Coordinates of N, CA and C and ligand atoms in Angstrom, one line a residue:
M3 N 249.9 203.7 165.9 CA 250.3 205.1 166.2 C 249.0 206.0 166.6
R4 N 249.2 206.7 167.6 CA 248.1 207.6 168.0 C 248.0 208.8 167.0
P5 N 246.8 209.3 166.7 CA 246.8 210.5 165.9 C 247.4 211.7 166.6
I6 N 248.0 212.5 165.8 CA 248.7 213.7 166.4 C 247.7 214.9 166.4
I7 N 247.5 215.4 167.5 CA 246.6 216.6 167.6 C 247.5 217.8 168.0
G8 N 247.5 218.8 167.1 CA 248.2 220.1 167.5 C 247.3 220.9 168.3
V9 N 247.9 221.5 169.4 CA 247.1 222.3 170.3 C 247.8 223.7 170.4
T10 N 247.0 224.7 170.3 CA 247.5 226.1 170.4 C 247.6 226.4 171.9
T11 N 248.4 227.4 172.2 CA 248.6 227.8 173.6 C 248.3 229.3 173.8
S12 N 248.2 229.7 175.0 CA 248.2 231.1 175.3 C 249.6 231.7 175.3
V13 N 249.7 233.0 175.1 CA 251.1 233.6 175.1 C 251.0 234.7 176.1
S14 N 252.0 234.7 177.0 CA 252.0 235.7 178.1 C 252.1 237.1 177.5
E15 N 251.7 238.1 178.3 CA 251.6 239.5 177.9 C 253.0 240.0 177.3
D16 N 254.1 239.6 177.9 CA 255.4 240.0 177.4 C 255.9 239.1 176.3
E17 N 255.0 238.2 175.9 CA 255.3 237.2 174.8 C 256.6 236.4 175.0
A18 N 256.8 236.1 176.3 CA 258.0 235.3 176.7 C 257.7 233.9 177.1
V19 N 256.4 233.7 177.4 CA 256.0 232.3 178.0 C 254.8 231.8 177.3
L20 N 254.8 230.5 176.9 CA 253.6 229.9 176.4 C 252.9 229.2 177.6
Q21 N 251.6 229.2 177.5 CA 250.8 228.6 178.7 C 249.7 227.8 178.2
L22 N 249.5 226.6 178.8 CA 248.4 225.7 178.5 C 248.1 224.9 179.7
N23 N 246.8 224.9 180.1 CA 246.4 224.0 181.2 C 246.5 222.5 180.7
C24 N 247.0 221.7 181.6 CA 247.2 220.3 181.3 C 245.9 219.6 181.1
T25 N 244.8 220.2 181.5 CA 243.5 219.6 181.3 C 243.2 219.3 179.8
Y26 N 243.7 220.2 178.9 CA 243.5 219.9 177.4 C 244.3 218.7 177.0
T27 N 245.5 218.6 177.4 CA 246.3 217.5 176.9 C 245.9 216.2 177.6
D28 N 245.5 216.3 178.9 CA 245.0 215.1 179.6 C 243.8 214.5 178.9
A29 N 242.9 215.4 178.5 CA 241.7 214.9 177.9 C 242.0 214.3 176.5
L30 N 242.9 214.9 175.8 CA 243.3 214.3 174.5 C 244.0 213.0 174.6
I31 N 244.9 212.9 175.6 CA 245.6 211.6 175.8 C 244.6 210.5 176.2
A32 N 243.7 210.9 177.1 CA 242.6 209.9 177.6 C 241.8 209.5 176.4
A33 N 241.6 210.3 175.4 CA 240.8 210.0 174.2 C 241.5 209.3 173.2
G34 N 242.8 209.0 173.4 CA 243.6 208.2 172.5 C 244.5 209.0 171.5
A35 N 244.7 210.3 171.8 CA 245.5 211.1 170.8 C 246.9 211.3 171.4
A36 N 247.8 211.7 170.5 CA 249.1 212.2 170.9 C 249.2 213.7 170.7
P37 N 248.9 214.5 171.8 CA 248.9 215.9 171.6 C 250.3 216.5 171.5
I38 N 250.4 217.5 170.7 CA 251.7 218.3 170.6 C 251.3 219.8 170.7
L39 N 252.1 220.6 171.2 CA 251.8 222.0 171.3 C 252.4 222.7 170.1
L40 N 251.7 223.7 169.6 CA 252.1 224.5 168.4 C 252.5 225.9 168.8
P41 N 253.8 226.2 169.0 CA 254.2 227.5 169.3 C 253.8 228.5 168.2
P42 N 253.4 229.7 168.5 CA 253.0 230.7 167.5 C 254.2 231.1 166.6
T43 N 253.9 231.4 165.4 CA 254.9 231.9 164.4 C 254.1 232.7 163.4
D44 N 254.9 233.6 162.7 CA 254.3 234.4 161.6 C 254.8 233.8 160.3
S45 N 255.6 232.7 160.3 CA 256.1 232.2 159.1 C 255.0 231.4 158.4
P46 N 254.6 231.8 157.2 CA 253.6 231.0 156.4 C 254.1 229.6 156.1
T47 N 255.4 229.4 155.9 CA 256.0 228.1 155.6 C 255.8 227.2 156.8
L48 N 256.1 227.7 158.0 CA 256.0 226.9 159.2 C 254.5 226.6 159.5
I49 N 253.7 227.6 159.3 CA 252.2 227.3 159.5 C 251.7 226.2 158.5
A50 N 252.2 226.3 157.3 CA 251.8 225.2 156.3 C 252.4 223.9 156.8
Q51 N 253.6 223.9 157.3 CA 254.1 222.6 157.8 C 253.3 222.1 159.0
Y52 N 253.0 222.9 159.9 CA 252.1 222.5 161.1 C 250.8 221.9 160.5
A53 N 250.2 222.6 159.6 CA 248.9 222.1 159.1 C 249.1 220.7 158.4
G54 N 250.2 220.5 157.8 CA 250.5 219.3 157.1 C 250.9 218.1 158.0
M55 N 251.4 218.4 159.2 CA 251.9 217.3 160.1 C 250.9 216.9 161.1
I56 N 249.8 217.6 161.3 CA 248.8 217.2 162.4 C 247.6 216.5 161.8
D57 N 247.1 215.6 162.6 CA 245.9 214.9 162.2 C 244.6 215.6 162.7
G58 N 244.8 216.6 163.6 CA 243.7 217.3 164.1 C 244.2 218.6 164.8
L59 N 243.3 219.6 164.9 CA 243.7 220.9 165.5 C 242.8 221.2 166.6
L60 N 243.4 221.4 167.8 CA 242.6 221.9 168.9 C 242.9 223.4 169.2
L61 N 242.0 224.3 169.0 CA 242.1 225.7 169.3 C 241.7 225.9 170.8
S62 N 242.7 226.2 171.6 CA 242.4 226.2 173.1 C 241.8 227.5 173.5
G63 N 241.4 227.6 174.8 CA 240.8 228.8 175.4 C 241.9 229.8 175.7
G64 N 241.5 231.0 176.2 CA 242.4 232.0 176.5 C 241.8 233.4 176.5
G65 N 242.6 234.4 176.2 CA 242.1 235.8 176.3 C 241.2 236.2 175.1
D66 N 240.9 237.5 175.0 CA 240.0 237.9 174.0 C 240.5 238.0 172.6
V67 N 239.6 237.9 171.7 CA 240.0 238.1 170.2 C 239.9 239.6 170.0
D68 N 241.0 240.1 169.3 CA 241.0 241.5 169.0 C 239.8 241.9 168.1
P69 N 239.0 242.8 168.5 CA 237.8 243.2 167.7 C 238.2 243.8 166.3
Q70 N 239.4 244.3 166.2 CA 239.8 244.8 164.9 C 239.8 243.8 163.8
L71 N 239.9 242.5 164.3 CA 239.9 241.4 163.3 C 238.5 241.2 162.7
F72 N 237.5 241.8 163.3 CA 236.2 241.7 162.7 C 235.6 243.1 162.5
G73 N 236.6 244.1 162.3 CA 236.2 245.4 161.9 C 235.6 246.4 162.9
E74 N 235.9 246.1 164.2 CA 235.5 247.0 165.3 C 236.7 247.5 166.1
T75 N 236.4 248.7 166.7 CA 237.5 249.1 167.7 C 237.1 248.6 169.1
Q76 N 238.1 248.6 169.9 CA 238.0 248.0 171.3 C 237.1 248.8 172.2
H77 N 236.2 248.1 172.9 CA 235.4 248.7 174.0 C 236.3 248.8 175.3
W78 N 235.8 249.6 176.3 CA 236.4 249.6 177.6 C 236.4 248.2 178.2
E79 N 235.4 247.4 177.8 CA 235.3 246.1 178.5 C 236.1 245.0 178.0
I80 N 236.9 245.3 176.9 CA 237.7 244.2 176.3 C 238.8 243.8 177.3
G81 N 239.1 242.5 177.3 CA 240.1 241.9 178.1 C 241.5 241.9 177.5
A82 N 242.4 241.0 178.0 CA 243.7 240.9 177.4 C 243.7 240.4 176.0
I83 N 244.5 241.0 175.2 CA 244.6 240.6 173.8 C 246.1 240.3 173.4
S84 N 246.3 239.2 172.7 CA 247.6 238.9 172.2 C 247.6 238.9 170.6
P85 N 248.1 240.0 170.1 CA 248.2 240.1 168.6 C 248.9 238.9 168.0
V86 N 250.0 238.5 168.6 CA 250.8 237.4 168.1 C 249.9 236.1 168.0
R87 N 249.2 235.8 169.1 CA 248.4 234.6 169.1 C 247.2 234.7 168.1
D88 N 246.6 235.9 168.1 CA 245.4 236.1 167.2 C 245.8 235.8 165.7
A89 N 246.9 236.5 165.3 CA 247.4 236.3 163.9 C 247.8 234.9 163.6
F90 N 248.5 234.3 164.5 CA 248.9 232.9 164.3 C 247.7 231.9 164.2
E91 N 246.8 232.0 165.1 CA 245.6 231.1 165.1 C 244.7 231.3 163.9
L92 N 244.5 232.5 163.5 CA 243.7 232.8 162.3 C 244.4 232.2 161.1
A93 N 245.7 232.4 160.9 CA 246.4 231.8 159.8 C 246.4 230.3 159.8
L94 N 246.7 229.7 161.0 CA 246.7 228.3 161.1 C 245.3 227.7 160.9
C95 N 244.3 228.3 161.4 CA 243.0 227.8 161.2 C 242.6 227.8 159.7
Q96 N 243.0 228.9 159.0 CA 242.8 228.9 157.5 C 243.5 227.8 156.8
A97 N 244.8 227.6 157.2 CA 245.6 226.6 156.5 C 245.0 225.2 156.8
V98 N 244.5 225.0 158.0 CA 244.0 223.6 158.3 C 242.6 223.5 157.6
L99 N 241.8 224.5 157.6 CA 240.5 224.5 156.9 C 240.7 224.2 155.4
D100 N 241.8 224.7 154.8 CA 242.1 224.5 153.4 C 242.4 223.0 153.1
K101 N 242.8 222.3 154.1 CA 243.1 220.9 153.9 C 241.8 220.1 153.7
G102 N 240.7 220.7 154.1 CA 239.4 220.1 153.8 C 238.8 219.1 154.7
T103 N 239.7 218.2 155.2 CA 239.1 217.1 156.1 C 239.8 217.0 157.4
V104 N 240.8 217.8 157.7 CA 241.4 217.7 159.0 C 240.5 218.2 160.1
P105 N 240.2 217.4 161.1 CA 239.3 217.8 162.2 C 239.8 219.0 163.0
I106 N 238.9 219.9 163.3 CA 239.2 221.0 164.2 C 238.2 221.1 165.3
L107 N 238.7 221.3 166.5 CA 237.8 221.5 167.7 C 238.3 222.8 168.4
G108 N 237.3 223.7 168.5 CA 237.6 225.0 169.2 C 237.0 224.9 170.6
I109 N 237.7 225.4 171.6 CA 237.2 225.4 172.9 C 237.2 226.8 173.4
C110 N 236.0 227.4 173.8 CA 235.8 228.7 174.4 C 236.4 229.7 173.4
R111 N 237.5 230.4 173.7 CA 238.1 231.3 172.7 C 238.3 230.6 171.4
G112 N 238.6 229.3 171.4 CA 238.8 228.5 170.1 C 237.6 228.6 169.2
L113 N 236.4 228.5 169.8 CA 235.1 228.6 169.1 C 235.0 230.0 168.4
Q114 N 235.4 231.0 169.2 CA 235.4 232.4 168.8 C 236.4 232.7 167.6
V115 N 237.6 232.1 167.7 CA 238.6 232.2 166.7 C 238.0 231.5 165.4
L116 N 237.5 230.4 165.6 CA 236.9 229.7 164.4 C 235.8 230.5 163.7
N117 N 235.0 231.1 164.5 CA 233.9 232.0 164.0 C 234.5 233.2 163.2
V118 N 235.5 233.8 163.7 CA 236.1 234.9 163.1 C 236.9 234.5 161.8
A119 N 237.6 233.3 161.9 CA 238.3 232.8 160.8 C 237.4 232.5 159.6
L120 N 236.2 232.1 159.9 CA 235.2 231.8 158.9 C 234.4 233.0 158.4
G121 N 234.7 234.2 159.0 CA 234.0 235.4 158.5 C 232.9 236.0 159.4
G122 N 232.7 235.4 160.6 CA 231.7 235.9 161.5 C 232.3 236.9 162.5
D123 N 231.5 237.3 163.4 CA 232.0 238.3 164.4 C 231.5 238.0 165.8
L124 N 231.9 238.8 166.8 CA 231.7 238.5 168.2 C 231.1 239.7 169.0
Y125 N 230.4 239.3 170.1 CA 230.1 240.4 171.1 C 231.4 240.6 171.8
Q126 N 231.8 241.8 171.8 CA 233.1 242.1 172.6 C 232.9 241.8 174.1
D127 N 231.7 242.1 174.6 CA 231.4 241.9 176.0 C 229.9 241.7 176.1
L128 N 229.5 240.5 176.7 CA 228.1 240.2 176.7 C 227.3 241.2 177.5
K129 N 227.8 241.7 178.7 CA 227.1 242.6 179.5 C 226.9 243.9 178.8
A130 N 227.8 244.4 178.0 CA 227.7 245.7 177.3 C 226.9 245.6 176.0
D131 N 227.1 244.5 175.3 CA 226.6 244.4 173.9 C 225.4 243.5 173.6
F132 N 225.2 242.5 174.5 CA 224.1 241.6 174.1 C 222.8 242.2 174.4
P133 N 221.8 242.1 173.4 CA 220.5 242.7 173.7 C 219.8 241.9 174.8
G134 N 219.5 242.6 175.9 CA 218.8 241.9 177.0 C 219.8 241.4 178.0
K135 N 219.3 241.0 179.1 CA 220.1 240.5 180.2 C 220.6 239.1 179.9
T136 N 221.8 238.7 180.3 CA 222.2 237.3 180.1 C 222.4 236.7 181.5
L137 N 222.6 235.3 181.4 CA 223.0 234.6 182.6 C 224.4 235.0 183.0
A138 N 224.9 234.4 184.1 CA 226.2 234.6 184.6 C 227.2 233.7 183.7
H139 N 227.7 234.3 182.7 CA 228.6 233.4 181.8 C 230.0 233.4 182.3
Q140 N 230.3 234.2 183.3 CA 231.6 234.1 184.0 C 231.3 233.6 185.4
Q141 N 231.2 232.3 185.5 CA 230.7 231.6 186.8 C 231.7 231.9 187.9
K142 N 231.2 231.9 189.1 CA 232.0 232.2 190.3 C 232.6 230.9 190.9
Q143 N 231.9 229.8 190.6 CA 232.4 228.5 191.1 C 233.5 227.9 190.2
R144 N 234.2 227.0 190.7 CA 235.3 226.3 190.0 C 234.8 225.7 188.7
S145 N 235.7 225.6 187.7 CA 235.2 225.2 186.4 C 234.9 223.7 186.3
C146 N 235.2 222.9 187.4 CA 234.7 221.5 187.4 C 233.2 221.4 187.8
H147 N 232.6 222.5 188.1 CA 231.2 222.5 188.4 C 230.4 223.2 187.2
P148 N 229.5 222.4 186.6 CA 228.6 223.0 185.6 C 227.7 224.1 186.2
S149 N 227.5 225.2 185.4 CA 226.7 226.3 186.0 C 225.5 226.7 185.3
H150 N 225.4 226.4 184.0 CA 224.2 226.7 183.2 C 223.9 225.6 182.2
P151 N 222.6 225.5 181.8 CA 222.3 224.5 180.8 C 222.5 225.0 179.4
V152 N 222.6 224.1 178.4 CA 222.5 224.5 177.0 C 221.6 223.6 176.3
S153 N 220.8 224.1 175.4 CA 219.9 223.3 174.5 C 220.7 222.9 173.3
I154 N 220.7 221.6 173.0 CA 221.4 221.1 171.8 C 220.4 221.0 170.6
A155 N 220.8 221.6 169.5 CA 220.0 221.5 168.3 C 219.9 220.1 167.7
P156 N 218.7 219.6 167.4 CA 218.6 218.3 166.8 C 219.3 218.2 165.4
N157 N 219.5 217.0 165.0 CA 220.1 216.8 163.6 C 221.5 217.6 163.4
T158 N 222.2 217.6 164.5 CA 223.6 218.2 164.4 C 224.6 217.2 164.8
M159 N 225.9 217.4 164.5 CA 226.9 216.5 164.9 C 227.0 216.5 166.4
L160 N 226.9 217.7 167.0 CA 227.0 217.8 168.5 C 225.9 216.9 169.1
H161 N 224.7 217.0 168.6 CA 223.6 216.2 169.1 C 223.9 214.7 169.0
S162 N 224.4 214.3 167.8 CA 224.7 212.9 167.7 C 225.9 212.5 168.6
I163 N 226.8 213.4 169.0 CA 227.8 213.0 169.9 C 227.3 212.9 171.3
L164 N 226.5 213.9 171.8 CA 226.1 214.0 173.2 C 224.8 213.2 173.4
G165 N 224.0 213.0 172.4 CA 222.8 212.2 172.5 C 221.7 212.8 173.5
Q166 N 221.8 214.0 173.7 CA 220.8 214.7 174.6 C 220.4 216.0 174.1
M167 N 219.2 216.4 174.5 CA 218.7 217.7 174.1 C 219.2 218.9 174.9
E168 N 219.6 218.5 176.2 CA 220.1 219.5 177.1 C 221.2 219.0 177.9
V169 N 222.3 219.8 178.1 CA 223.4 219.4 179.0 C 223.8 220.6 179.8
M170 N 224.3 220.2 181.0 CA 224.8 221.3 181.9 C 226.3 221.5 181.5
V171 N 226.7 222.8 181.5 CA 228.1 223.2 181.1 C 228.7 224.2 182.1
N172 N 230.0 224.3 182.1 CA 230.6 225.4 182.8 C 230.7 226.6 181.9
S173 N 231.1 227.8 182.5 CA 231.0 229.0 181.7 C 232.0 230.0 182.2
H174 N 233.0 230.3 181.3 CA 234.1 231.2 181.7 C 234.3 232.2 180.5
H175 N 233.3 232.9 180.1 CA 233.5 233.8 178.9 C 232.7 235.0 179.1
H176 N 233.2 236.1 178.5 CA 232.4 237.4 178.5 C 232.2 237.8 177.1
Q177 N 233.0 237.1 176.1 CA 232.7 237.3 174.7 C 231.8 236.2 174.2
A178 N 231.2 236.3 173.1 CA 230.5 235.2 172.5 C 230.2 235.5 171.0
I179 N 229.8 234.5 170.3 CA 229.5 234.7 168.9 C 228.3 235.6 168.7
R180 N 228.4 236.6 167.8 CA 227.3 237.5 167.5 C 226.7 237.0 166.1
R181 N 227.5 237.2 165.1 CA 227.0 236.7 163.7 C 227.8 235.5 163.3
L182 N 227.0 234.5 162.9 CA 227.7 233.3 162.4 C 227.8 233.5 160.9
P183 N 229.0 233.1 160.3 CA 229.1 233.1 158.9 C 228.3 232.0 158.2
E184 N 228.1 232.2 156.9 CA 227.3 231.2 156.2 C 227.9 229.8 156.3
G185 N 227.1 228.8 156.6 CA 227.6 227.4 156.7 C 228.1 227.0 158.0
F186 N 228.3 228.0 158.9 CA 228.7 227.7 160.3 C 227.5 227.8 161.2
I187 N 226.9 226.7 161.6 CA 225.6 226.8 162.2 C 225.6 226.7 163.8
S188 N 224.7 227.4 164.4 CA 224.6 227.2 165.9 C 224.1 225.9 166.2
T189 N 224.8 225.2 167.2 CA 224.3 223.8 167.6 C 223.9 223.7 169.0
A190 N 224.2 224.8 169.8 CA 223.8 224.8 171.2 C 223.6 226.3 171.6
S191 N 222.6 226.5 172.5 CA 222.4 227.9 173.0 C 222.0 227.8 174.5
A192 N 222.4 228.8 175.2 CA 222.0 229.0 176.6 C 220.6 229.5 176.6
P193 N 219.9 229.4 177.8 CA 218.5 229.9 177.9 C 218.4 231.4 177.5
D194 N 219.4 232.2 177.6 CA 219.3 233.6 177.3 C 219.5 233.8 175.8
G195 N 219.8 232.8 175.0 CA 220.0 232.9 173.6 C 221.4 233.0 173.1
V196 N 222.4 233.1 174.1 CA 223.8 233.1 173.7 C 224.2 231.8 173.0
T197 N 224.9 231.9 171.9 CA 225.4 230.8 171.2 C 226.5 230.1 171.9
E198 N 226.3 228.8 172.2 CA 227.3 228.1 173.0 C 228.0 227.0 172.2
A199 N 227.7 226.7 171.0 CA 228.4 225.8 170.2 C 228.0 226.0 168.7
A200 N 228.9 225.7 167.8 CA 228.6 225.8 166.4 C 229.4 224.8 165.6
E201 N 229.0 224.4 164.4 CA 229.7 223.5 163.6 C 229.6 223.8 162.1
L202 N 230.6 223.4 161.4 CA 230.7 223.8 159.9 C 230.0 222.7 159.1
L203 N 229.1 223.1 158.3 CA 228.4 222.2 157.4 C 229.4 221.7 156.3
H204 N 229.1 220.5 155.8 CA 230.0 219.9 154.7 C 231.4 219.8 155.1
H205 N 231.7 219.5 156.4 CA 233.1 219.2 156.8 C 232.9 218.0 157.7
P206 N 233.9 217.1 157.7 CA 233.8 215.9 158.5 C 233.8 216.2 160.0
F207 N 234.5 217.2 160.5 CA 234.5 217.5 161.9 C 235.1 218.9 162.1
C208 N 234.4 219.9 162.2 CA 234.9 221.3 162.5 C 233.8 221.9 163.4
M209 N 234.1 221.9 164.6 CA 233.1 222.5 165.6 C 233.8 223.2 166.8
G210 N 233.0 223.9 167.5 CA 233.5 224.6 168.7 C 232.5 224.6 169.7
V211 N 232.9 224.6 171.0 CA 232.0 224.8 172.1 C 232.5 225.9 173.0
Q212 N 231.5 226.7 173.5 CA 231.9 227.9 174.3 C 232.3 227.5 175.7
W213 N 231.9 226.3 176.1 CA 232.3 225.8 177.5 C 233.6 225.1 177.5
H214 N 234.0 224.5 178.6 CA 235.3 223.9 178.8 C 235.1 222.4 179.1
P215 N 234.9 221.5 178.1 CA 234.7 220.1 178.4 C 235.9 219.5 179.0
E216 N 237.1 220.1 178.7 CA 238.3 219.5 179.2 C 238.4 219.6 180.7
R217 N 237.6 220.4 181.3 CA 237.6 220.5 182.8 C 236.4 219.8 183.4
L218 N 235.6 219.1 182.6 CA 234.4 218.4 183.0 C 234.5 216.9 182.9
W219 N 235.1 216.5 181.8 CA 235.0 215.1 181.4 C 235.3 214.0 182.4
D220 N 236.2 214.4 183.4 CA 236.6 213.4 184.4 C 235.9 213.7 185.8
Q221 N 234.9 214.6 185.7 CA 234.2 214.9 187.0 C 232.9 214.0 187.1
C222 N 232.6 213.7 188.3 CA 231.4 212.9 188.6 C 230.2 213.4 187.9
G223 N 229.5 212.6 187.1 CA 228.2 213.1 186.5 C 228.4 213.8 185.2
C224 N 229.7 214.1 184.8 CA 229.9 214.9 183.6 C 230.6 214.1 182.5
A225 N 230.6 212.8 182.6 CA 231.4 211.9 181.7 C 231.0 212.1 180.2
L226 N 229.8 212.6 179.9 CA 229.4 212.7 178.5 C 230.2 213.8 177.8
H227 N 230.8 214.7 178.5 CA 231.7 215.6 177.9 C 233.0 215.0 177.3
K228 N 233.3 213.8 177.8 CA 234.5 213.1 177.2 C 234.2 212.7 175.7
R229 N 232.9 212.5 175.4 CA 232.5 212.1 174.1 C 233.0 213.1 173.0
I230 N 233.0 214.4 173.4 CA 233.5 215.5 172.5 C 234.9 215.2 172.0
F231 N 235.8 214.8 173.0 CA 237.2 214.5 172.7 C 237.3 213.2 171.9
S232 N 236.5 212.2 172.3 CA 236.5 210.9 171.6 C 236.1 211.1 170.1
A233 N 235.0 211.8 169.9 CA 234.5 212.0 168.6 C 235.5 212.8 167.7
F234 N 236.2 213.8 168.3 CA 237.2 214.6 167.7 C 238.4 213.7 167.3
V235 N 238.9 212.9 168.2 CA 240.0 212.0 167.9 C 239.6 210.9 166.9
D236 N 238.4 210.4 167.0 CA 238.0 209.3 166.1 C 237.9 209.9 164.7
A237 N 237.5 211.2 164.6 CA 237.4 211.8 163.2 C 238.7 212.0 162.5
T238 N 239.8 211.9 163.2 CA 241.1 212.0 162.6 C 241.4 210.8 161.6
S239 N 240.7 209.7 161.8 CA 240.9 208.6 160.9 C 240.6 208.9 159.5
L240 N 239.7 209.9 159.3 CA 239.3 210.4 158.0 C 240.5 211.0 157.2
C241 N 241.5 211.5 157.9 CA 242.6 212.2 157.2 C 243.9 211.7 157.6
K242 N 244.0 210.5 158.3 CA 245.2 210.0 158.8 C 246.3 210.0 157.8
K243 N 247.5 210.5 158.2 CA 248.7 210.4 157.4 C 249.2 209.0 157.4
D244 N 250.0 208.7 156.4 CA 250.7 207.4 156.3 C 251.9 207.4 157.2
R245 N 251.7 206.9 158.4 CA 252.8 206.8 159.3 C 252.9 205.4 159.9
L246 N 254.0 205.0 160.2 CA 254.2 203.6 160.7 C 253.9 203.7 162.2
Ligands
MN28 MN1 228.1 230.2 178.8

């Protein structure tokens, strides 16, 4: 049996439609997982059931995280916010973290959600808030083309997965991690200093990346991004449920 990876989705503005690019589920299927989508709910019982039935959690990309969740009011530069999605993902993230060994992978917004769930905060908008000029983190070319390098910190899980000190990544974000909570360490950064990946110490696999490996892994010259999904799916063996 393939490990079951729960994947969160975007919620349309009228809260009538769930949305997810197939690239997430394609990458998970190619890495040996059985992905399932987790519709948002505010039921603590259902959230606990989700956390108990999955072998891993993928927090997908999407709109902005509400700054109120880290004690700020919204700037003019804030993008679309889904209160339903924010509340669901934070509660689900907490429930899965409480399990202790269930692997979590956050992608783009997913990294930001993870950081807020653990007690950190975000730059609401890099252009407005980041000290100094940044690179173009909202690239103009398609996401199958990497646009900026990131330096990978040595002696990290990410480094052991990618096996390189520098990789090229795509970039579709205007928010980013500002303060990391204790125990959640930066594992990759762009040349301008923006945090591009982080992982939780003393956890078998809890990490996030600010880029979109699901849109790179099957592109020519970008195969090493597939290792992120392979390592994530492999890590589920640590908490595999007893299923036939
Ligand atoms: Mn970037």
